[in-house]
C-alpha positions as a LaTeX table, in Angstrom:
\begin{tabular}{lrrr}
\hline
Residue & $x$ (\AA) & $y$ (\AA) & $z$ (\AA) \\
\hline
Met1 & $-6.85$ & 17.90 & $-51.42$ \\
Lys2 & $-9.27$ & 19.84 & $-49.35$ \\
Asn3 & $-11.44$ & 16.73 & $-49.17$ \\
Thr4 & $-8.53$ & 14.68 & $-47.90$ \\
Phe5 & $-7.70$ & 17.22 & $-45.18$ \\
Val6 & $-11.27$ & 17.31 & $-43.89$ \\
Arg7 & $-11.39$ & 13.50 & $-43.64$ \\
Phe8 & $-8.14$ & 13.49 & $-41.85$ \\
Ala9 & $-9.37$ & 16.08 & $-39.40$ \\
Ala10 & $-12.62$ & 14.08 & $-38.89$ \\
Val11 & $-10.72$ & 10.88 & $-38.13$ \\
Ala12 & $-8.42$ & 12.71 & $-35.75$ \\
Ala13 & $-11.31$ & 14.35 & $-33.91$ \\
Leu14 & $-13.11$ & 11.02 & $-33.51$ \\
Ser15 & $-9.94$ & 9.31 & $-32.27$ \\
Leu16 & $-9.43$ & 11.93 & $-29.62$ \\
Ala17 & $-13.14$ & 11.68 & $-28.62$ \\
Ala18 & $-12.86$ & 7.91 & $-28.24$ \\
Leu19 & $-9.69$ & 8.20 & $-26.09$ \\
Ser20 & $-11.22$ & 10.79 & $-23.76$ \\
Ser21 & $-14.35$ & 8.75 & $-23.24$ \\
Gln22 & $-12.51$ & 5.74 & $-21.89$ \\
Ala23 & $-12.87$ & 5.32 & $-18.17$ \\
Ala24 & $-9.75$ & 5.72 & $-16.10$ \\
Val25 & $-8.70$ & 2.49 & $-14.38$ \\
Asp26 & $-8.26$ & 2.95 & $-10.58$ \\
Thr27 & $-5.42$ & 1.06 & $-8.95$ \\
Tyr28 & $-5.30$ & 0.31 & $-5.24$ \\
Lys29 & $-2.62$ & $-0.96$ & $-2.77$ \\
Ala30 & $-2.82$ & $-3.50$ & $-0.12$ \\
His31 & $-0.25$ & $-4.72$ & 2.47 \\
Gly32 & $-0.16$ & $-8.31$ & 3.90 \\
Ser33 & 1.36 & $-11.65$ & 4.07 \\
Val34 & 1.36 & $-14.40$ & 1.40 \\
Leu35 & $-0.52$ & $-17.50$ & 2.27 \\
Ala36 & $-0.34$ & $-19.30$ & $-1.05$ \\
Val37 & 1.19 & $-18.93$ & $-4.57$ \\
Asn38 & $-0.20$ & $-20.94$ & $-7.41$ \\
Ala39 & 2.07 & $-20.52$ & $-10.43$ \\
Ala40 & $-0.05$ & $-22.90$ & $-12.55$ \\
Asp41 & $-3.27$ & $-20.86$ & $-11.99$ \\
Gln42 & $-1.24$ & $-17.51$ & $-11.83$ \\
Thr43 & $-2.79$ & $-16.68$ & $-8.43$ \\
Val44 & $-1.49$ & $-15.34$ & $-5.06$ \\
Thr45 & $-3.45$ & $-15.42$ & $-1.84$ \\
Val46 & $-2.72$ & $-12.62$ & 0.63 \\
Lys47 & $-3.96$ & $-12.13$ & 4.18 \\
Gln48 & $-4.11$ & $-8.32$ & 4.04 \\
Asp49 & $-5.00$ & $-5.11$ & 5.83 \\
Ala50 & $-8.11$ & $-3.09$ & 5.05 \\
Val51 & $-8.41$ & $-1.37$ & 1.70 \\
Thr52 & $-10.38$ & 1.62 & 2.84 \\
Glu53 & $-10.85$ & 3.20 & $-0.62$ \\
Leu54 & $-12.89$ & 0.09 & $-1.56$ \\
Gly55 & $-14.56$ & $-0.38$ & 1.81 \\
Trp56 & $-12.86$ & $-3.76$ & 2.14 \\
Pro57 & $-12.08$ & $-4.92$ & 5.70 \\
Ala58 & $-8.88$ & $-6.74$ & 6.57 \\
Arg59 & $-9.28$ & $-10.11$ & 4.99 \\
Thr60 & $-7.74$ & $-12.86$ & 2.85 \\
Val61 & $-7.90$ & $-12.24$ & $-0.94$ \\
Thr62 & $-6.79$ & $-14.45$ & $-3.84$ \\
Tyr63 & $-5.46$ & $-12.20$ & $-6.61$ \\
Asn64 & $-5.23$ & $-13.16$ & $-10.30$ \\
Ala65 & $-1.72$ & $-12.30$ & $-11.60$ \\
Asp66 & $-1.81$ & $-9.89$ & $-14.40$ \\
Gly67 & 1.25 & $-11.11$ & $-16.27$ \\
Ser68 & 3.72 & $-13.85$ & $-16.04$ \\
Asn69 & 6.35 & $-11.88$ & $-14.07$ \\
Val70 & 3.92 & $-10.71$ & $-11.28$ \\
Leu71 & 4.53 & $-13.76$ & $-9.08$ \\
Lys72 & 8.30 & $-14.08$ & $-9.77$ \\
Gly73 & 10.27 & $-14.33$ & $-6.52$ \\
Val74 & 7.10 & $-14.29$ & $-4.39$ \\
Thr75 & 6.96 & $-17.07$ & $-1.69$ \\
Val76 & 4.63 & $-18.10$ & 1.07 \\
Gly77 & 5.29 & $-16.29$ & 4.34 \\
Gln78 & 6.55 & $-13.11$ & 2.74 \\
Thr79 & 5.26 & $-9.69$ & 3.65 \\
Val80 & 4.16 & $-7.93$ & 0.46 \\
Asp81 & 2.69 & $-4.84$ & $-0.98$ \\
Val82 & 0.14 & $-5.55$ & $-3.74$ \\
Gln83 & $-0.86$ & $-3.07$ & $-6.44$ \\
Phe84 & $-4.11$ & $-4.19$ & $-8.02$ \\
Thr85 & $-7.29$ & $-3.31$ & $-9.92$ \\
Ser86 & $-10.75$ & $-4.61$ & $-9.04$ \\
Ser87 & $-14.03$ & $-4.81$ & $-10.88$ \\
Asn88 & $-15.96$ & $-5.92$ & $-7.80$ \\
Ala89 & $-15.41$ & $-7.24$ & $-4.26$ \\
Phe90 & $-14.67$ & $-10.81$ & $-5.45$ \\
Asn91 & $-12.38$ & $-10.21$ & $-8.39$ \\
Ala92 & $-8.99$ & $-8.43$ & $-8.21$ \\
Asp93 & $-6.10$ & $-8.49$ & $-10.65$ \\
Ala94 & $-2.58$ & $-8.02$ & $-9.14$ \\
His95 & $-0.30$ & $-5.94$ & $-11.32$ \\
Phe96 & 2.68 & $-5.85$ & $-8.88$ \\
Val97 & 3.48 & $-7.98$ & $-5.81$ \\
Thr98 & 6.45 & $-6.52$ & $-4.09$ \\
Pro99 & 8.14 & $-8.21$ & $-1.14$ \\
Val100 & 8.88 & $-5.73$ & 1.66 \\
Ser101 & 11.28 & $-5.76$ & 4.75 \\
Gln102 & 9.56 & $-6.36$ & 8.03 \\
\hline
\end{tabular}
């Protein structure tokens, strides 16, 4: 019985250590207008304002949609807010694309 408890405690400790060592994923926000929506490739192209947290100037970015519902209701010409993650300056995944009133 004592041996089982020790094993359980060891597994629990290792699981907590693994969870705490995972890096937090930073999300960012951008605001702009939709230039293109490609449902087949699950991408949206947005001419957006600068993202100062990443050092990105105002520019046009093509985002990969992170899920099939991300592009639902998004059309060319809309003003949108984009919530995204990025691993580098050339690759960004949109998690939410939300149309906003002008």
